[in-house]
Structure formats: C-alpha cells, structure tokens
Coordinates of C-alpha atoms and ligand atoms in Angstrom, one line a residue:
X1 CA 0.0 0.0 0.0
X2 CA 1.4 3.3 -1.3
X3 CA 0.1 6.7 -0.6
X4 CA 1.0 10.2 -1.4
X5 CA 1.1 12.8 1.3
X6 CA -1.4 15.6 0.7
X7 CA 0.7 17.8 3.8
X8 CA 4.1 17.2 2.3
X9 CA 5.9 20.7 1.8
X10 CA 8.8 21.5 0.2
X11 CA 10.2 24.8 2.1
X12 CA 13.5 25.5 4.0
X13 CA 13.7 23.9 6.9
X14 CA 11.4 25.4 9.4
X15 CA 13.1 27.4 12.7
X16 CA 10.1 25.9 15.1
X17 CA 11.9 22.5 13.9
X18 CA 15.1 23.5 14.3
X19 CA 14.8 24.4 17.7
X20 CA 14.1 20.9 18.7
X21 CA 16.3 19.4 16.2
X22 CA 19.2 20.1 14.2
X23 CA 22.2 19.9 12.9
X24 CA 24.7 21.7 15.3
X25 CA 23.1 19.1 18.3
X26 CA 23.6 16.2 15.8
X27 CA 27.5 17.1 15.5
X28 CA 27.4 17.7 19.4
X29 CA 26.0 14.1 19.8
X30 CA 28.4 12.4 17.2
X31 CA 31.6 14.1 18.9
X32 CA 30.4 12.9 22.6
X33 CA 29.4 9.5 21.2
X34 CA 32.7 9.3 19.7
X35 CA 34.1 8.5 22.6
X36 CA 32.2 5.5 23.7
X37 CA 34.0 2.0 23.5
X38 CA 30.5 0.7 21.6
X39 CA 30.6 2.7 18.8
X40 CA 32.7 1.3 16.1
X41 CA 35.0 3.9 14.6
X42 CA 34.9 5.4 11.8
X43 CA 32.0 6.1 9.8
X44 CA 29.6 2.7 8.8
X45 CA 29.9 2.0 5.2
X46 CA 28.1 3.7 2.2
X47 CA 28.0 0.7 0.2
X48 CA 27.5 1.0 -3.5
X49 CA 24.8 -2.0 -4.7
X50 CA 25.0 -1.5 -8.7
X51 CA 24.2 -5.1 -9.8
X52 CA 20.5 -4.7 -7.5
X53 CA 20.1 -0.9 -9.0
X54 CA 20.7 -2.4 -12.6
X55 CA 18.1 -5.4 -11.6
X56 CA 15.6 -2.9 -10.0
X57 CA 15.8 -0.5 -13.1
X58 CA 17.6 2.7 -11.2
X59 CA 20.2 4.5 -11.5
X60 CA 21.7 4.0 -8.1
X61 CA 21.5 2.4 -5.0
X62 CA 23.7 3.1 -1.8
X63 CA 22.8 1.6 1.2
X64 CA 24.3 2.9 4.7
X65 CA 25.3 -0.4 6.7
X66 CA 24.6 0.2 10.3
X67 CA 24.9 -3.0 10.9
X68 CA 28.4 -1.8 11.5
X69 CA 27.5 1.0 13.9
X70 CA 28.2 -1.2 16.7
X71 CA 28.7 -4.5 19.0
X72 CA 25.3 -4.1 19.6
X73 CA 24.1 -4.3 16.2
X74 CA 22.1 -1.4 15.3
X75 CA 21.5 2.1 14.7
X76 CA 19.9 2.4 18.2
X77 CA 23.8 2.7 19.8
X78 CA 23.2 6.2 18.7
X79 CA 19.8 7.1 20.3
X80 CA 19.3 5.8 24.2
X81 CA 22.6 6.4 25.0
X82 CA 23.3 9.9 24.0
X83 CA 19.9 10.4 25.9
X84 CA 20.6 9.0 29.0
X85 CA 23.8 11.2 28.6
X86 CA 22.1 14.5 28.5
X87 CA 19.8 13.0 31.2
X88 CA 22.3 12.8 33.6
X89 CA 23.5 16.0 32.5
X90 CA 20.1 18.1 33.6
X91 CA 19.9 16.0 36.6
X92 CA 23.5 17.0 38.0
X93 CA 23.8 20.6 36.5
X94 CA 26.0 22.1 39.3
X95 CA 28.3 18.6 38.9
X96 CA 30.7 20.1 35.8
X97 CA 29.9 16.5 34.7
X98 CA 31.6 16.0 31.0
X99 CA 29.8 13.9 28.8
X100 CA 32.8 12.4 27.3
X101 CA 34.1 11.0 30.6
X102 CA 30.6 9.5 31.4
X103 CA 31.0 7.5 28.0
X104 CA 34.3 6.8 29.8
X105 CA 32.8 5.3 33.3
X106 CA 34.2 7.8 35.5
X107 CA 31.2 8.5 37.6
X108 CA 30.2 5.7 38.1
X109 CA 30.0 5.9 42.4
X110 CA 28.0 9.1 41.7
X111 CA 25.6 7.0 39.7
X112 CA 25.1 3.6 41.5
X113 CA 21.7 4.4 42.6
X114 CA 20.5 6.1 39.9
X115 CA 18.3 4.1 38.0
X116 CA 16.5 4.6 34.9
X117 CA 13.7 2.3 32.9
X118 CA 12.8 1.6 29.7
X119 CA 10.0 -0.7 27.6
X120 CA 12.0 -2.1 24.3
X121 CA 11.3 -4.5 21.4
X122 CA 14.8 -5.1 21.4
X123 CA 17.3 -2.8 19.9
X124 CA 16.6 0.3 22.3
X125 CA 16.4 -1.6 25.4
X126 CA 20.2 -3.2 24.2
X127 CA 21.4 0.1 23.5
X128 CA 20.0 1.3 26.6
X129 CA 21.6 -1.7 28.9
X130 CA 25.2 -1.3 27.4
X131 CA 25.0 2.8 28.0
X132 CA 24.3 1.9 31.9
X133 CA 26.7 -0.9 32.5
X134 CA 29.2 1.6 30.9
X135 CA 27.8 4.7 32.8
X136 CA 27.6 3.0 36.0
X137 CA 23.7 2.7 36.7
X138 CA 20.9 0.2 37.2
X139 CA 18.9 -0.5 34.2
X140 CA 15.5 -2.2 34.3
X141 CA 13.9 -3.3 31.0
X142 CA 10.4 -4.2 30.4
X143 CA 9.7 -6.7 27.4
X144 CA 6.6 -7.5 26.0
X145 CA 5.3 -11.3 25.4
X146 CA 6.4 -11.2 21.5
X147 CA 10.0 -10.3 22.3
X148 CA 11.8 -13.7 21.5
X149 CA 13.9 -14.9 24.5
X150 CA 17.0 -14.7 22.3
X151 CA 16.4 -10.4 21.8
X152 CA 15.9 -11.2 25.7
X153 CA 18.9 -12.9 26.7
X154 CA 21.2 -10.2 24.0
X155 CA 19.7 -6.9 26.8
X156 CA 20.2 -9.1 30.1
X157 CA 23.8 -9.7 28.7
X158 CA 24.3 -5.8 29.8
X159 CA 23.5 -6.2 33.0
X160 CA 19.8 -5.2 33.0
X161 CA 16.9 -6.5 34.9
X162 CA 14.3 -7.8 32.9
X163 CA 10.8 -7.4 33.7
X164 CA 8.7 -9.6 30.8
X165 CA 4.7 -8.5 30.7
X166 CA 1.7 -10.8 29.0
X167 CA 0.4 -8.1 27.0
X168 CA 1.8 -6.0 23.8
X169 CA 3.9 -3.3 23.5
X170 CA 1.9 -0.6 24.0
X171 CA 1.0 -2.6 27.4
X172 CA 4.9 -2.2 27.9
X173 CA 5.5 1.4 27.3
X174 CA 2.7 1.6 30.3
X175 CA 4.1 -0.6 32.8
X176 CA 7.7 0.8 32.1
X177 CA 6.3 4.7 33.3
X178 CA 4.1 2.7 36.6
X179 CA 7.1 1.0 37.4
X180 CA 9.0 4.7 37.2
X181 CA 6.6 6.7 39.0
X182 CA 6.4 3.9 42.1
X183 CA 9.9 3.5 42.4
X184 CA 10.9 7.0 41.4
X185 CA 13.1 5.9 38.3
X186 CA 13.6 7.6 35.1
X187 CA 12.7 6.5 31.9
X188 CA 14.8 6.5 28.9
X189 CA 12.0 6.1 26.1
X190 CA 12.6 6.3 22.0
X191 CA 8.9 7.5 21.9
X192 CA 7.1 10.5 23.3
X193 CA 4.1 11.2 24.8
X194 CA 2.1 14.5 26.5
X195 CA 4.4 16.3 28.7
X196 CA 7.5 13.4 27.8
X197 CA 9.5 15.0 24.6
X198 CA 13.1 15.9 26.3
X199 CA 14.5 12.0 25.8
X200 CA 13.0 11.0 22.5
X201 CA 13.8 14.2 21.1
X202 CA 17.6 13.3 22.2
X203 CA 17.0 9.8 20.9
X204 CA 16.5 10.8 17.9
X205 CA 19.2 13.7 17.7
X206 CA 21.5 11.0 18.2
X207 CA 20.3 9.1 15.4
X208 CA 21.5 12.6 13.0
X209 CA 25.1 10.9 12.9
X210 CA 24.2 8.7 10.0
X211 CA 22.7 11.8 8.2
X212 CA 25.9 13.8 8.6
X213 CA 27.6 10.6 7.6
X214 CA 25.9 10.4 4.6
X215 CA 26.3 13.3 3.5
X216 CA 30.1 13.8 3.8
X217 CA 30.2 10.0 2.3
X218 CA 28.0 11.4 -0.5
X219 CA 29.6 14.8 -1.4
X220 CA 26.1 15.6 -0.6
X221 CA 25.8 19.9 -1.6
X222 CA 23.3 21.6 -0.2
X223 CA 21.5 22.5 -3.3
X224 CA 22.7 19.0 -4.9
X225 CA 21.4 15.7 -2.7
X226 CA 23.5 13.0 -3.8
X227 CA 20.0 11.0 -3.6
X228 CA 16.5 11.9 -5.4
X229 CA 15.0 9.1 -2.9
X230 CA 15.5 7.8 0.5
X231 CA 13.7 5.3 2.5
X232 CA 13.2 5.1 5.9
X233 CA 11.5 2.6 7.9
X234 CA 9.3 3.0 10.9
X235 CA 8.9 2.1 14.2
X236 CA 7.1 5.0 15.9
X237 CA 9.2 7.3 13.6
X238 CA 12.5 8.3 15.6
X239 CA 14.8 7.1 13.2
X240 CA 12.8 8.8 10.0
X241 CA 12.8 11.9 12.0
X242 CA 16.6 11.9 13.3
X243 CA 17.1 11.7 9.7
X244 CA 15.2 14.0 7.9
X245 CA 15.5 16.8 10.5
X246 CA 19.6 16.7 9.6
X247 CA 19.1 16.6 5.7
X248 CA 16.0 18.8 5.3
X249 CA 17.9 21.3 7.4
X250 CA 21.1 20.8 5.3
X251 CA 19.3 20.4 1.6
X252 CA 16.6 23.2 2.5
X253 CA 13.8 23.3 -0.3
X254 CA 16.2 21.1 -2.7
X255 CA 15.6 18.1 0.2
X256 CA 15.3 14.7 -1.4
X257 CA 12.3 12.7 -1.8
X258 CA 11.3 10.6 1.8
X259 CA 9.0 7.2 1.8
X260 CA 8.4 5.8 5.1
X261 CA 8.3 2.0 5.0
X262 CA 6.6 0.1 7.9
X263 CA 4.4 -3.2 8.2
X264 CA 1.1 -3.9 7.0
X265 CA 0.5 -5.1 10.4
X266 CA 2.2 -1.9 12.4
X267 CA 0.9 0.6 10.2
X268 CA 0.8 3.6 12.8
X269 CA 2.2 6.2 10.3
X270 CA 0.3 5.2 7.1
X271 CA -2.7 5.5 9.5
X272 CA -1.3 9.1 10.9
X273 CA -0.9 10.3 7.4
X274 CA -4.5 9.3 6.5
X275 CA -5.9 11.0 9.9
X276 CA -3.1 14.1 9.5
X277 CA -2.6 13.6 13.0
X278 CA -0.3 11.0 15.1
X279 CA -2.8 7.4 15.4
X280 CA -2.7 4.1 16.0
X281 CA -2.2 1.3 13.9
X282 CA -4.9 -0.4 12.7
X283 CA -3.1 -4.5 12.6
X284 CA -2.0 -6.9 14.9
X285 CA 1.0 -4.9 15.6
X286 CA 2.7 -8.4 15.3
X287 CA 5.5 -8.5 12.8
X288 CA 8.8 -10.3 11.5
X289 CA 10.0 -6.9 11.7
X290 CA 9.9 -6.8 15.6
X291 CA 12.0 -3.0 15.8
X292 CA 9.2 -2.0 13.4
X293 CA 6.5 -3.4 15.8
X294 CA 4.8 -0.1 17.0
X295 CA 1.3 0.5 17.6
X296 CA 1.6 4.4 18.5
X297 CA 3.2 6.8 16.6
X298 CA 5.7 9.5 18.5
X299 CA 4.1 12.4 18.3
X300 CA 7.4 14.3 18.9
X301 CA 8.8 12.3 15.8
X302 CA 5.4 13.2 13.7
X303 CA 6.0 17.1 13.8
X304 CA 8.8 16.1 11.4
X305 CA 7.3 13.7 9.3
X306 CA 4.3 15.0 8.2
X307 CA 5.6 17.8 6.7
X308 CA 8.3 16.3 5.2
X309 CA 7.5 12.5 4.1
X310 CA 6.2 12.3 0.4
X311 CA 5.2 9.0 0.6
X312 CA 4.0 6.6 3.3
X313 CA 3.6 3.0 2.5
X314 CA 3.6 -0.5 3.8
X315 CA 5.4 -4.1 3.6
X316 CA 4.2 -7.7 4.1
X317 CA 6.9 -10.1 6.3
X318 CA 7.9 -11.8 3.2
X319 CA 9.1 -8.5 1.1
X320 CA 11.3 -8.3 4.4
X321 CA 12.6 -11.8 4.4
X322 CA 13.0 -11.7 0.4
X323 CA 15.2 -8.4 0.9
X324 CA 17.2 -10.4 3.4
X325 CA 18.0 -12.9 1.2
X326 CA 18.6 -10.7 -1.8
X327 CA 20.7 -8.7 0.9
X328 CA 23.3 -12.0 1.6
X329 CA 23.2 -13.2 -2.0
X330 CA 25.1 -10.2 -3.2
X331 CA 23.0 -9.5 -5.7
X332 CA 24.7 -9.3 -9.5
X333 CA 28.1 -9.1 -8.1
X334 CA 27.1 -6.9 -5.4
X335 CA 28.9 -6.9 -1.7
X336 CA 27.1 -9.7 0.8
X337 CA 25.7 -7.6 3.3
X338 CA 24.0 -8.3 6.8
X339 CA 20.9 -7.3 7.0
X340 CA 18.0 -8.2 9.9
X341 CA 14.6 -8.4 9.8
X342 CA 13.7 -4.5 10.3
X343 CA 17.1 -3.5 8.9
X344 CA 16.0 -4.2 5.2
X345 CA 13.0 -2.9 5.2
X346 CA 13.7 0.4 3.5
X347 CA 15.0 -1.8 0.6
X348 CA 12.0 -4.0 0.6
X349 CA 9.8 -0.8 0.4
X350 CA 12.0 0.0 -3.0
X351 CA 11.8 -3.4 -4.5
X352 CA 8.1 -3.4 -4.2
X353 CA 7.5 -0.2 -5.6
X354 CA 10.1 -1.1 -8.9
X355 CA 7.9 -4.4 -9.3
X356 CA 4.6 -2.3 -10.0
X357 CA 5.0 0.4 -12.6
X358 CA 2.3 2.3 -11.2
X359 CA 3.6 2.7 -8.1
X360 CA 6.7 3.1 -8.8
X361 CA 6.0 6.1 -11.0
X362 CA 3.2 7.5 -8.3
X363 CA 6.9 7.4 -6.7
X364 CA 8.7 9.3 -9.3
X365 CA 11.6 6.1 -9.4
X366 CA 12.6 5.2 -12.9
X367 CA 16.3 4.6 -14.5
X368 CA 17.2 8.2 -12.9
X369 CA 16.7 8.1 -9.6
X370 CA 19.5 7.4 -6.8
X371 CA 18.2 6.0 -4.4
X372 CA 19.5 5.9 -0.6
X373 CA 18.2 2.9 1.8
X374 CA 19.5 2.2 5.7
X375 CA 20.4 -0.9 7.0
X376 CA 19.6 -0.3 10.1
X377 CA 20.0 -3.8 11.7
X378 CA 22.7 -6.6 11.5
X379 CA 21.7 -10.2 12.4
X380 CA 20.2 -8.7 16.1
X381 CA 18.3 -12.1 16.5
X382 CA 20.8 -14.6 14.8
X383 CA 19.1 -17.6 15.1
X384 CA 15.9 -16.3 13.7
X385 CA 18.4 -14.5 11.0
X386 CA 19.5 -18.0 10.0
X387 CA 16.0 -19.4 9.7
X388 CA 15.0 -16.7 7.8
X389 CA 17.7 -16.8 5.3
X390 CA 19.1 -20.3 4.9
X391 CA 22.6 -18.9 6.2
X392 CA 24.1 -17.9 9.2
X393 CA 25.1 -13.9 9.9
X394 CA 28.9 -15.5 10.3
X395 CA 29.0 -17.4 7.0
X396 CA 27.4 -14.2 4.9
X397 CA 30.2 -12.2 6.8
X398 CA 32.3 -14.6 5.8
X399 CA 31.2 -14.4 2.2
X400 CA 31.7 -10.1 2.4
X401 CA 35.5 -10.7 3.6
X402 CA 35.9 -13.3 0.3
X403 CA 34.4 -10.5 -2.2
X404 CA 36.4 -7.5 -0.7
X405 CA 39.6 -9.6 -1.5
X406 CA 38.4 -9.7 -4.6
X407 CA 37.8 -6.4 -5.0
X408 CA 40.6 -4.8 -7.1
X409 CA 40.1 -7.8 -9.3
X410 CA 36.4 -6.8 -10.5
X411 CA 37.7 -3.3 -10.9
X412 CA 40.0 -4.7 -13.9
Ligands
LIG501 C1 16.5 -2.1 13.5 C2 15.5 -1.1 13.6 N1 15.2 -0.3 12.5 C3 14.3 0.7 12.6 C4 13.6 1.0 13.8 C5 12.6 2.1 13.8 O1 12.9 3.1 14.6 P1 11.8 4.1 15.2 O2 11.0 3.3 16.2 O3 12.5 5.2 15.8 O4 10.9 4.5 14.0 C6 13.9 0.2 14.9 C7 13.2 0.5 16.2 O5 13.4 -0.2 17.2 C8 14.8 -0.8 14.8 O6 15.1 -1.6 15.9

C-alpha cells in the first residue's frame, strides 16, 4: 500500500523544527558519542549495490550499513545512550559532569543508585543496557510477550533486569512509566508522549550521525542531494525523524524525496498520514520486523514527518525476508551484506514499488533516480536470522570478507 502525502511541503527547513532538532546538536551528539568503546569507529559503510540498481531499473543504489555501527548491532547505539547522557547532565547541573568521561565510566560511584527504565522490542532496550553498564547505573527493561527470549537474553547480557509482561507493547510502554513513577526511576523512552518529549527528542538527535555521515560520504551539496530518494523505515518514527530533521535542514527546499516503510500489520504512520494527526495502527502490531513493531506513533517524531515525508507506504513479512536474502546473495556481483529483519525494510519498500510500474511512477523512481536505503540492523536475533535466510550472519560475513579480497580484481 502506497500513498502520497497531501501535507508534504517543500520549504527551507522550518526554525520551530530546528529548535528541537538540528544539525549543530547532531555534530554535538556524534563528537560525545565518539568516545564510547560501543561505537565502532569510523564512519559505517556507504555501500554501492550497482548489480541490485541495474536489476531494479535505477540509476543507483547506496545503502548505509549500520549493521556496523556497533557491538550491539544497530542504529539504536546512537539514540538511548546519547539520551541517557544529556539526562544525567540536567539532573546533575551544578556537577561540571563531562559527557565524554561519562562515556568513559568515571562517575560511576556518583551513579550507582540512579536508575532509569525503559520498555524495548529489542534494539533500544540493548542500546540502553550497554549505556548503563558503561555509565555506571541500574537499568530495568520491560519486554513484551512477543519479544523472543534470544532479543531477551542479548539486553540481560548488559546487566539489565528484565521485567517480561503478558500483554503488547503498547502494554509495555505503560508498565515501564508505573514501574518509574512507584519506584521514582527515570525513563529513557525512543517515543514521546504529552508532557515526555526531552529523551525521544535526544533519541532521535543521536540518530543525526548517520545523516551527517551520509552526506560527507555522498559529497552531498546543499542544493545538490547526492540522492532523489531515501527510504526510511518506521517504528514509531525516531529514526525517520533523526534523519530528515539533519538533511531537510542541510538540503533546504532542494531536500530529497522521503518514503516511510513500515508493516502492514504496524501501520501507525500510514494511518497518521490518513488522519493528519499521530494514530494508531490499525493490525496486529505483530511482525517479523519486531523493531518496526509499533502500535503508536511519536508524536514528537510526527511534527517532522508529516511535513516532510512524500510518501508513506507498507510491507508484508515476506518482502522483508525476500530483501534479506537478496541482501546476503550479493546481488549481480554486489557486496554480501547483513541485513536483519527490520534492517531491510527500506530496501524491501524500494523493491516493491520497482515491481509495479504504477507505483513506482506515483513514486517518481525510474532509471534516474538514486536511491538511498538504511540498513539499520545486523543479524540482532541470529538464530531467527538464519532461519530466515538459509545462512548464518557469520558465513554471509564470511562471504563479504571473500568479495572484498576480490575487489581490485572486479575493478579490472
Ligand atoms: C532495526 C530497527 N530499525 C528501525 C527501527 C525504527 O525506529 P523508530 O521506532 O525510531 O521509528 C527500529 C526500532 O526499534 C529498529 O530496531
């Protein structure tokens, strides 16, 4: 399901926007989160995929591997602990505390009874953990019953408590603010809600670092995007806002095109775009895609998308899992890449579009267009990775190292 957004506008990037996002926080983020052990240095890959353009009838494809980012496997390295960073930092103003050291563990007996709290489908509440065993606090996560005990035994790994609910993860989100308010703890959410916008806001500020990585890796120009297109996935829209907060600011009017890609059964921004106002998903909220999993959409993240998303449209499990595979193949002498169940999505959103020529045009894609996707997941869950795509994470990796040594001989 494809449909065009009637609110989409194509000015400068507005100042009320700026002010909660933008680009001089992102670069503050990046350098503070520079120094943390977790994040792999330097940049994750731009990878160029011309045999899978040439298949899908473009005239690019780059896809930014996060599955690089990190140990932990995802994007969300960048977004719970950069928050719980600047958390600390309002809570202990008259300290002089400096974020880089906290990356560093050096406050750690300041912090040992400070805990904060969050609800997770798995790649926040990970990020989350490792930022407070690092810190030096007490981290409490709440899972929800779909939440596979494997995504559950990769958080407890960090040293968090789990606390595992019957219900969804809506249900979670709730149980995770009781639990807060009871025992006076602070949670580190990646979604907002009324009178709760300071920590997704920094959640998502964090995620600007693969913008700004994008566009240095790109040459990107202000008035030239390297990319007509890019496709983000959603969750409850952090990481499509982190990102097109940094490029609309940086591209003004000359912005690229942005599709949101989510689940037919999580369909919370489709349904926002239809109501023009944040909502609720209308499925099971049940998906192979468990980071994209979201009933509610943020309304903190919403203020960026509806101006600014063309098009919103949705995915079925098996465009996911088809995109995985294509992913590991290497398609046409393409690079194996990594690429977990949410983490392909954006590319699964692409190839479905390029198989029906009426949506692709209702996209604008044809031969022209450059098109930017994220991989925004490794194997997170690698057992269900394997299942999924006939081949473990390690022996696709394994495959990568193989066609990098090969490299200089293709370029003959
Ligand atoms: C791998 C992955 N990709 C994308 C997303 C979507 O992010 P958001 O919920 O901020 O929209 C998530 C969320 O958990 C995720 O884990």
């Amino acid at each position: 399901m494809l449909i065009a957004n009637p609110r989409a506008t194509r000015t400068p990037y507005p100042e009320e926007l700026r002010r909660i996002l933008s680009i001089e926080k992102a670069e503050q983020s990046r350098s503070w989160l520079s120094c943390w052990d977790k994040i792999s240095s330097p940049a994750t890959p731009l990878r160029e995929l011309p045999g899978l353009a040439a298949e899908l009838g473009i005239g690019g494809l780059s896809l930014k591997d996060e599955s690089m980012r990190s140990v932990l496997g995802s994007f969300k390295a960048l977004g719970a602990p950069i928050a719980l960073v600047r958390l600390i930092l309002r809570l202990w103003p008259d300290h002089g505390l400096d974020p880089r050291a906290l990356f560093q563990g050096r406050y750690r007996d300041l912090l040992t009874h400070f805990t904060v709290i969050s609800a997770t489908d798995g790649n926040h509440g990970k990020a989350l953990a490792a930022a407070a065993q690092t810190i030096g606090c007490r981290c409490v996560i709440v899972l929800h019953a779909n939440v596979s005990v494997e995504r559950e035994a990769a958080i407890a790994a960090y040293g968090a408590e789990i606390v595992r609910i019957a219900g969804n993860y809506d249900e979670s989100v709730e149980e995770a603010a009781r639990l807060a308010s009871v025992n006076g703890w602070h949670v580190v959410s990646d979604t907002s809600y009324d009178g709760y916008e300071d920590i997704p806001r920094d959640v998502m500020q964090g995620y600007g670092t693969v913008a700004a990585e994008v566009v240095s890796q790109s040459n990107g120009r202000p008035d030239a995007p390297a990319f007509t297109h890019v496709f983000l996935q959603g969750g409850v829209g952090g990481l499509a806002a982190g990102l097109i907060s940094y490029m609309w600011e940086f591209h003004g009017a000359h912005r690229p095109r942005f599709i949101a890609v989510e689940p037919q059964q999580a369909d919370c921004l489709y349904q926002s775009a239809l109501a023009g106002q944040p909502s609720r998903a209308t499925g099971s909220v049940d998906s192979v895609m468990a980071g994209l999993a979201c009933g509610e959409t943020s309304p903190l993240a919403w203020k960026f998308l509806q101006p600014a998303v063309d098009e919103f449209m949705t995915i079925r499990d098996i465009d996911a899992i088809d995109a995985m595979r294509v992913l590991a193949s290497g398609s046409e002498g393409d690079i194996p890449v990594v690429g977990g169940e949410s983490g392909v999505a954006g590319l699964a959103g692409l190839a479905v579009l390029l198989r029906q020529p009426e949506l692709a045009s209702q996209a604008g894609l044809d031969h022209r267009s450059r098109v930017l996707v994220i991989n925004t997941e490794g194997a997170t869950a690698p057992a269900a990775y394997e299942e999924l795509v006939g081949e473990t994470a390690e022996s696709v990796l394994a495959r990568q190292t193989m066609w990098r040594a090969d490299a200089p001989a293709r370029q003959l």
